[in-house]
Amino acid sequence: MKIEAFELERWQSVWENHVELNIAESGVEPLSVRELVENSGDLARVLDVRLGYPQTNGSEELRSRIAALYPDAKTENVLLTCGGAEANYVVTWGLVERGDEVIFMQPNYMQVAGLARSFGAEVKPWWLREELNWAPDANELARLVTPKTKIIAICNPSNPTGAVLSDSAMDAICAAAEKAGAWILADEVYRGAEFSGRTTASFYGRYKRTLCTAGLSKAYGLPGLRTGWVVGPAEMIEKLWGYHDYTSIGPTMLTDRIASLALAPERRAWLLERTRRILRENYPLVGDWLAGHADLFTHVKPSAGAIAWIGPRKNWNSASVAEALRARKGVLLVPGEQFAMPGYLRIGFGEGADKLRQALGRFDEWIAESADIAMARSR
Ligand SMILES: Cc1ncc(COP(=O)(O)O)c(C=O)c1O
């Protein structure tokens, strides 16, 4: 089977370990195991893990902690996966048949769109609108839905805009899915990383054919654990478990145990508070920098996530900008082309403030040196 390149992941995989200042990440500074394992009792539970095969759909303890994050969910509603990425993979693989249509909220993390096309679906973009502060227009969704719609795939809170859907937008999505008999695939991996501290409502429990994917990579600062999950109707979770037998079989024993410690209620609250503190402390560095460049960039402050999505006031090629910053200044950020929105850039602000300051300083150097920008400014 031919696949299209997953450009964002390729760009990061190839360069993230070779640049000095990586501001392409969308999460917060990851924790060490030492920071996470609070006391000697927990440490013993980690060190005593026997490295056999894990329960492949996730241990009872971990699935019950995940289920507790969703209204009325039980362990049979949860499938543990290797990251949110595997969760999205098994859902898309499990649902899409050749000839189906998938409505895909955009801009978005392009995994589901790329996969759905390779499984033979037609992917129809449903665009978030900058003029609506990156909210979608529900009337457009109603026009996109047909009897062939198999999935409406959304990302809430959104990567890359950081916008959170309103209740009425969520209702409109459920109504559109109901009309077509479609599934909602709600990627909620940024849920919990809200500036306001108010956790975004889940799609779970709003509509019967909903599959929510999430994990510990973004809001919890634990991407290296590779812990994700799907939450949905028990029969569909059982079916997807069978698909998962063909992918990774399951995450590791250590992953399961450490993830379970991370989701113990107090630890979880502490992790989310840590993430929100990092967002609140670091965002002003980007926000102030952007305010100083209002002649070059458009920007709507994110409601969640450690990502600033910035648009061009001038007609420039953001892939070339990103490549020049990488090659000449050692700064890695994400060009909008990788979100099918040329001209835009995504800056991650969830890691060290010093790194962020330095990276923005180098961006300034590049702006000062760049003939294109000087011309754009003088126009
Ligand atoms: C919206 C979205 N979903 C899923 C993923 C993959 O997450 P994970 O690292 O948990 O596999 C990402 C990673 O950037 C993402 O942005």
PDB file of N, CA, C and O in Angstrom, residues 37-72:
ATOM      1  N   VAL A  37       7.663   9.836  40.052  1.00  0.00           N
ATOM      2  CA  VAL A  37       7.487   8.806  41.091  1.00  0.00           C
ATOM      3  C   VAL A  37       7.724   9.474  42.441  1.00  0.00           C
ATOM      4  O   VAL A  37       8.830   9.844  42.794  1.00  0.00           O
ATOM      5  N   GLU A  38       6.614   9.640  43.137  1.00  0.00           N
ATOM      6  CA  GLU A  38       6.574  10.562  44.255  1.00  0.00           C
ATOM      7  C   GLU A  38       7.264  10.048  45.512  1.00  0.00           C
ATOM      8  O   GLU A  38       7.922  10.778  46.214  1.00  0.00           O
ATOM      9  N   ASN A  39       7.066   8.792  45.815  1.00  0.00           N
ATOM     10  CA  ASN A  39       7.553   8.308  47.107  1.00  0.00           C
ATOM     11  C   ASN A  39       8.110   6.897  46.952  1.00  0.00           C
ATOM     12  O   ASN A  39       8.020   6.280  45.891  1.00  0.00           O
ATOM     13  N   SER A  40       8.692   6.385  48.023  1.00  0.00           N
ATOM     14  CA  SER A  40       9.384   5.104  47.895  1.00  0.00           C
ATOM     15  C   SER A  40       8.406   3.965  47.598  1.00  0.00           C
ATOM     16  O   SER A  40       8.759   2.990  46.932  1.00  0.00           O
ATOM     17  N   GLY A  41       7.154   4.111  48.050  1.00  0.00           N
ATOM     18  CA  GLY A  41       6.151   3.078  47.744  1.00  0.00           C
ATOM     19  C   GLY A  41       5.935   2.991  46.235  1.00  0.00           C
ATOM     20  O   GLY A  41       5.931   1.897  45.645  1.00  0.00           O
ATOM     21  N   ASP A  42       5.792   4.143  45.599  1.00  0.00           N
ATOM     22  CA  ASP A  42       5.601   4.164  44.140  1.00  0.00           C
ATOM     23  C   ASP A  42       6.859   3.674  43.422  1.00  0.00           C
ATOM     24  O   ASP A  42       6.773   2.960  42.423  1.00  0.00           O
ATOM     25  N   LEU A  43       8.017   4.084  43.965  1.00  0.00           N
ATOM     26  CA  LEU A  43       9.274   3.658  43.336  1.00  0.00           C
ATOM     27  C   LEU A  43       9.359   2.129  43.353  1.00  0.00           C
ATOM     28  O   LEU A  43       9.692   1.504  42.341  1.00  0.00           O
ATOM     29  N   ALA A  44       9.004   1.544  44.487  1.00  0.00           N
ATOM     30  CA  ALA A  44       9.044   0.074  44.568  1.00  0.00           C
ATOM     31  C   ALA A  44       8.082  -0.524  43.544  1.00  0.00           C
ATOM     32  O   ALA A  44       8.407  -1.514  42.876  1.00  0.00           O
ATOM     33  N   ARG A  45       6.914   0.088  43.361  1.00  0.00           N
ATOM     34  CA  ARG A  45       5.942  -0.452  42.385  1.00  0.00           C
ATOM     35  C   ARG A  45       6.510  -0.389  40.965  1.00  0.00           C
ATOM     36  O   ARG A  45       6.203  -1.230  40.132  1.00  0.00           O
ATOM     37  N   VAL A  46       7.326   0.624  40.698  1.00  0.00           N
ATOM     38  CA  VAL A  46       7.940   0.708  39.362  1.00  0.00           C
ATOM     39  C   VAL A  46       9.069  -0.320  39.241  1.00  0.00           C
ATOM     40  O   VAL A  46       9.140  -1.076  38.268  1.00  0.00           O
ATOM     41  N   LEU A  47       9.927  -0.376  40.273  1.00  0.00           N
ATOM     42  CA  LEU A  47      11.091  -1.267  40.165  1.00  0.00           C
ATOM     43  C   LEU A  47      10.693  -2.743  40.201  1.00  0.00           C
ATOM     44  O   LEU A  47      11.400  -3.599  39.670  1.00  0.00           O
ATOM     45  N   ASP A  48       9.554  -3.018  40.809  1.00  0.00           N
ATOM     46  CA  ASP A  48       9.136  -4.421  40.923  1.00  0.00           C
ATOM     47  C   ASP A  48       8.325  -4.912  39.713  1.00  0.00           C
ATOM     48  O   ASP A  48       7.891  -6.064  39.687  1.00  0.00           O
ATOM     49  N   VAL A  49       8.135  -4.042  38.737  1.00  0.00           N
ATOM     50  CA  VAL A  49       7.379  -4.477  37.548  1.00  0.00           C
ATOM     51  C   VAL A  49       8.100  -5.649  36.902  1.00  0.00           C
ATOM     52  O   VAL A  49       9.310  -5.602  36.668  1.00  0.00           O
ATOM     53  N   ARG A  50       7.365  -6.698  36.649  1.00  0.00           N
ATOM     54  CA  ARG A  50       7.942  -7.857  35.967  1.00  0.00           C
ATOM     55  C   ARG A  50       7.748  -7.642  34.458  1.00  0.00           C
ATOM     56  O   ARG A  50       6.652  -7.309  34.012  1.00  0.00           O
ATOM     57  N   LEU A  51       8.826  -7.785  33.691  1.00  0.00           N
ATOM     58  CA  LEU A  51       8.764  -7.376  32.283  1.00  0.00           C
ATOM     59  C   LEU A  51       8.252  -8.494  31.382  1.00  0.00           C
ATOM     60  O   LEU A  51       8.883  -8.883  30.395  1.00  0.00           O
ATOM     61  N   GLY A  52       7.089  -8.989  31.745  1.00  0.00           N
ATOM     62  CA  GLY A  52       6.406  -9.948  30.875  1.00  0.00           C
ATOM     63  C   GLY A  52       5.553  -9.187  29.874  1.00  0.00           C
ATOM     64  O   GLY A  52       5.640  -7.956  29.760  1.00  0.00           O
ATOM     65  N   TYR A  53       4.724  -9.921  29.145  1.00  0.00           N
ATOM     66  CA  TYR A  53       3.756  -9.232  28.288  1.00  0.00           C
ATOM     67  C   TYR A  53       2.724  -8.566  29.177  1.00  0.00           C
ATOM     68  O   TYR A  53       2.275  -9.143  30.169  1.00  0.00           O
ATOM     69  N   PRO A  54       2.323  -7.368  28.823  1.00  0.00           N
ATOM     70  CA  PRO A  54       1.294  -6.689  29.605  1.00  0.00           C
ATOM     71  C   PRO A  54      -0.086  -7.219  29.236  1.00  0.00           C
ATOM     72  O   PRO A  54      -0.232  -7.952  28.248  1.00  0.00           O
ATOM     73  N   GLN A  55      -1.089  -6.849  30.016  1.00  0.00           N
ATOM     74  CA  GLN A  55      -2.474  -7.062  29.554  1.00  0.00           C
ATOM     75  C   GLN A  55      -2.622  -6.171  28.333  1.00  0.00           C
ATOM     76  O   GLN A  55      -2.466  -4.943  28.423  1.00  0.00           O
ATOM     77  N   THR A  56      -2.911  -6.743  27.186  1.00  0.00           N
ATOM     78  CA  THR A  56      -2.681  -6.009  25.941  1.00  0.00           C
ATOM     79  C   THR A  56      -3.634  -4.826  25.739  1.00  0.00           C
ATOM     80  O   THR A  56      -3.302  -3.878  25.034  1.00  0.00           O
ATOM     81  N   ASN A  57      -4.802  -4.878  26.365  1.00  0.00           N
ATOM     82  CA  ASN A  57      -5.715  -3.721  26.244  1.00  0.00           C
ATOM     83  C   ASN A  57      -5.548  -2.750  27.408  1.00  0.00           C
ATOM     84  O   ASN A  57      -6.280  -1.785  27.517  1.00  0.00           O
ATOM     85  N   GLY A  58      -4.567  -3.006  28.298  1.00  0.00           N
ATOM     86  CA  GLY A  58      -4.338  -2.147  29.456  1.00  0.00           C
ATOM     87  C   GLY A  58      -4.791  -2.841  30.733  1.00  0.00           C
ATOM     88  O   GLY A  58      -5.814  -3.523  30.731  1.00  0.00           O
ATOM     89  N   SER A  59      -4.038  -2.648  31.816  1.00  0.00           N
ATOM     90  CA  SER A  59      -4.407  -3.293  33.084  1.00  0.00           C
ATOM     91  C   SER A  59      -5.745  -2.728  33.583  1.00  0.00           C
ATOM     92  O   SER A  59      -6.146  -1.622  33.213  1.00  0.00           O
ATOM     93  N   GLU A  60      -6.411  -3.499  34.421  1.00  0.00           N
ATOM     94  CA  GLU A  60      -7.683  -3.047  35.015  1.00  0.00           C
ATOM     95  C   GLU A  60      -7.490  -1.702  35.715  1.00  0.00           C
ATOM     96  O   GLU A  60      -8.296  -0.794  35.564  1.00  0.00           O
ATOM     97  N   GLU A  61      -6.382  -1.619  36.486  1.00  0.00           N
ATOM     98  CA  GLU A  61      -6.173  -0.385  37.265  1.00  0.00           C
ATOM     99  C   GLU A  61      -6.060   0.829  36.331  1.00  0.00           C
ATOM    100  O   GLU A  61      -6.726   1.843  36.529  1.00  0.00           O
ATOM    101  N   LEU A  62      -5.227   0.695  35.310  1.00  0.00           N
ATOM    102  CA  LEU A  62      -5.027   1.845  34.415  1.00  0.00           C
ATOM    103  C   LEU A  62      -6.313   2.163  33.653  1.00  0.00           C
ATOM    104  O   LEU A  62      -6.715   3.331  33.540  1.00  0.00           O
ATOM    105  N   ARG A  63      -6.992   1.139  33.154  1.00  0.00           N
ATOM    106  CA  ARG A  63      -8.221   1.431  32.401  1.00  0.00           C
ATOM    107  C   ARG A  63      -9.283   2.038  33.308  1.00  0.00           C
ATOM    108  O   ARG A  63     -10.052   2.888  32.889  1.00  0.00           O
ATOM    109  N   SER A  64      -9.292   1.642  34.588  1.00  0.00           N
ATOM    110  CA  SER A  64     -10.314   2.267  35.439  1.00  0.00           C
ATOM    111  C   SER A  64      -9.949   3.729  35.711  1.00  0.00           C
ATOM    112  O   SER A  64     -10.830   4.584  35.789  1.00  0.00           O
ATOM    113  N   ARG A  65      -8.656   4.042  35.775  1.00  0.00           N
ATOM    114  CA  ARG A  65      -8.271   5.454  35.970  1.00  0.00           C
ATOM    115  C   ARG A  65      -8.582   6.281  34.716  1.00  0.00           C
ATOM    116  O   ARG A  65      -8.971   7.435  34.808  1.00  0.00           O
ATOM    117  N   ILE A  66      -8.423   5.675  33.558  1.00  0.00           N
ATOM    118  CA  ILE A  66      -8.768   6.397  32.317  1.00  0.00           C
ATOM    119  C   ILE A  66     -10.296   6.552  32.230  1.00  0.00           C
ATOM    120  O   ILE A  66     -10.797   7.647  31.945  1.00  0.00           O
ATOM    121  N   ALA A  67     -11.013   5.479  32.530  1.00  0.00           N
ATOM    122  CA  ALA A  67     -12.486   5.538  32.450  1.00  0.00           C
ATOM    123  C   ALA A  67     -13.030   6.649  33.353  1.00  0.00           C
ATOM    124  O   ALA A  67     -14.002   7.337  33.000  1.00  0.00           O
ATOM    125  N   ALA A  68     -12.364   6.859  34.488  1.00  0.00           N
ATOM    126  CA  ALA A  68     -12.845   7.876  35.442  1.00  0.00           C
ATOM    127  C   ALA A  68     -12.785   9.294  34.856  1.00  0.00           C
ATOM    128  O   ALA A  68     -13.391  10.224  35.407  1.00  0.00           O
ATOM    129  N   LEU A  69     -12.090   9.459  33.732  1.00  0.00           N
ATOM    130  CA  LEU A  69     -11.978  10.803  33.130  1.00  0.00           C
ATOM    131  C   LEU A  69     -13.148  11.115  32.191  1.00  0.00           C
ATOM    132  O   LEU A  69     -13.216  12.199  31.628  1.00  0.00           O
ATOM    133  N   TYR A  70     -14.061  10.148  32.027  1.00  0.00           N
ATOM    134  CA  TYR A  70     -15.174  10.308  31.070  1.00  0.00           C
ATOM    135  C   TYR A  70     -16.486   9.975  31.772  1.00  0.00           C
ATOM    136  O   TYR A  70     -16.533   9.004  32.547  1.00  0.00           O
ATOM    137  N   PRO A  71     -17.549  10.726  31.489  1.00  0.00           N
ATOM    138  CA  PRO A  71     -18.807  10.492  32.188  1.00  0.00           C
ATOM    139  C   PRO A  71     -19.342   9.075  31.943  1.00  0.00           C
ATOM    140  O   PRO A  71     -19.492   8.667  30.787  1.00  0.00           O
ATOM    141  N   ASP A  72     -19.578   8.340  33.026  1.00  0.00           N
ATOM    142  CA  ASP A  72     -20.186   6.994  32.987  1.00  0.00           C
ATOM    143  C   ASP A  72     -19.388   5.949  32.209  1.00  0.00           C
ATOM    144  O   ASP A  72     -19.947   4.920  31.831  1.00  0.00           O
TER     145      ASP A  72
END
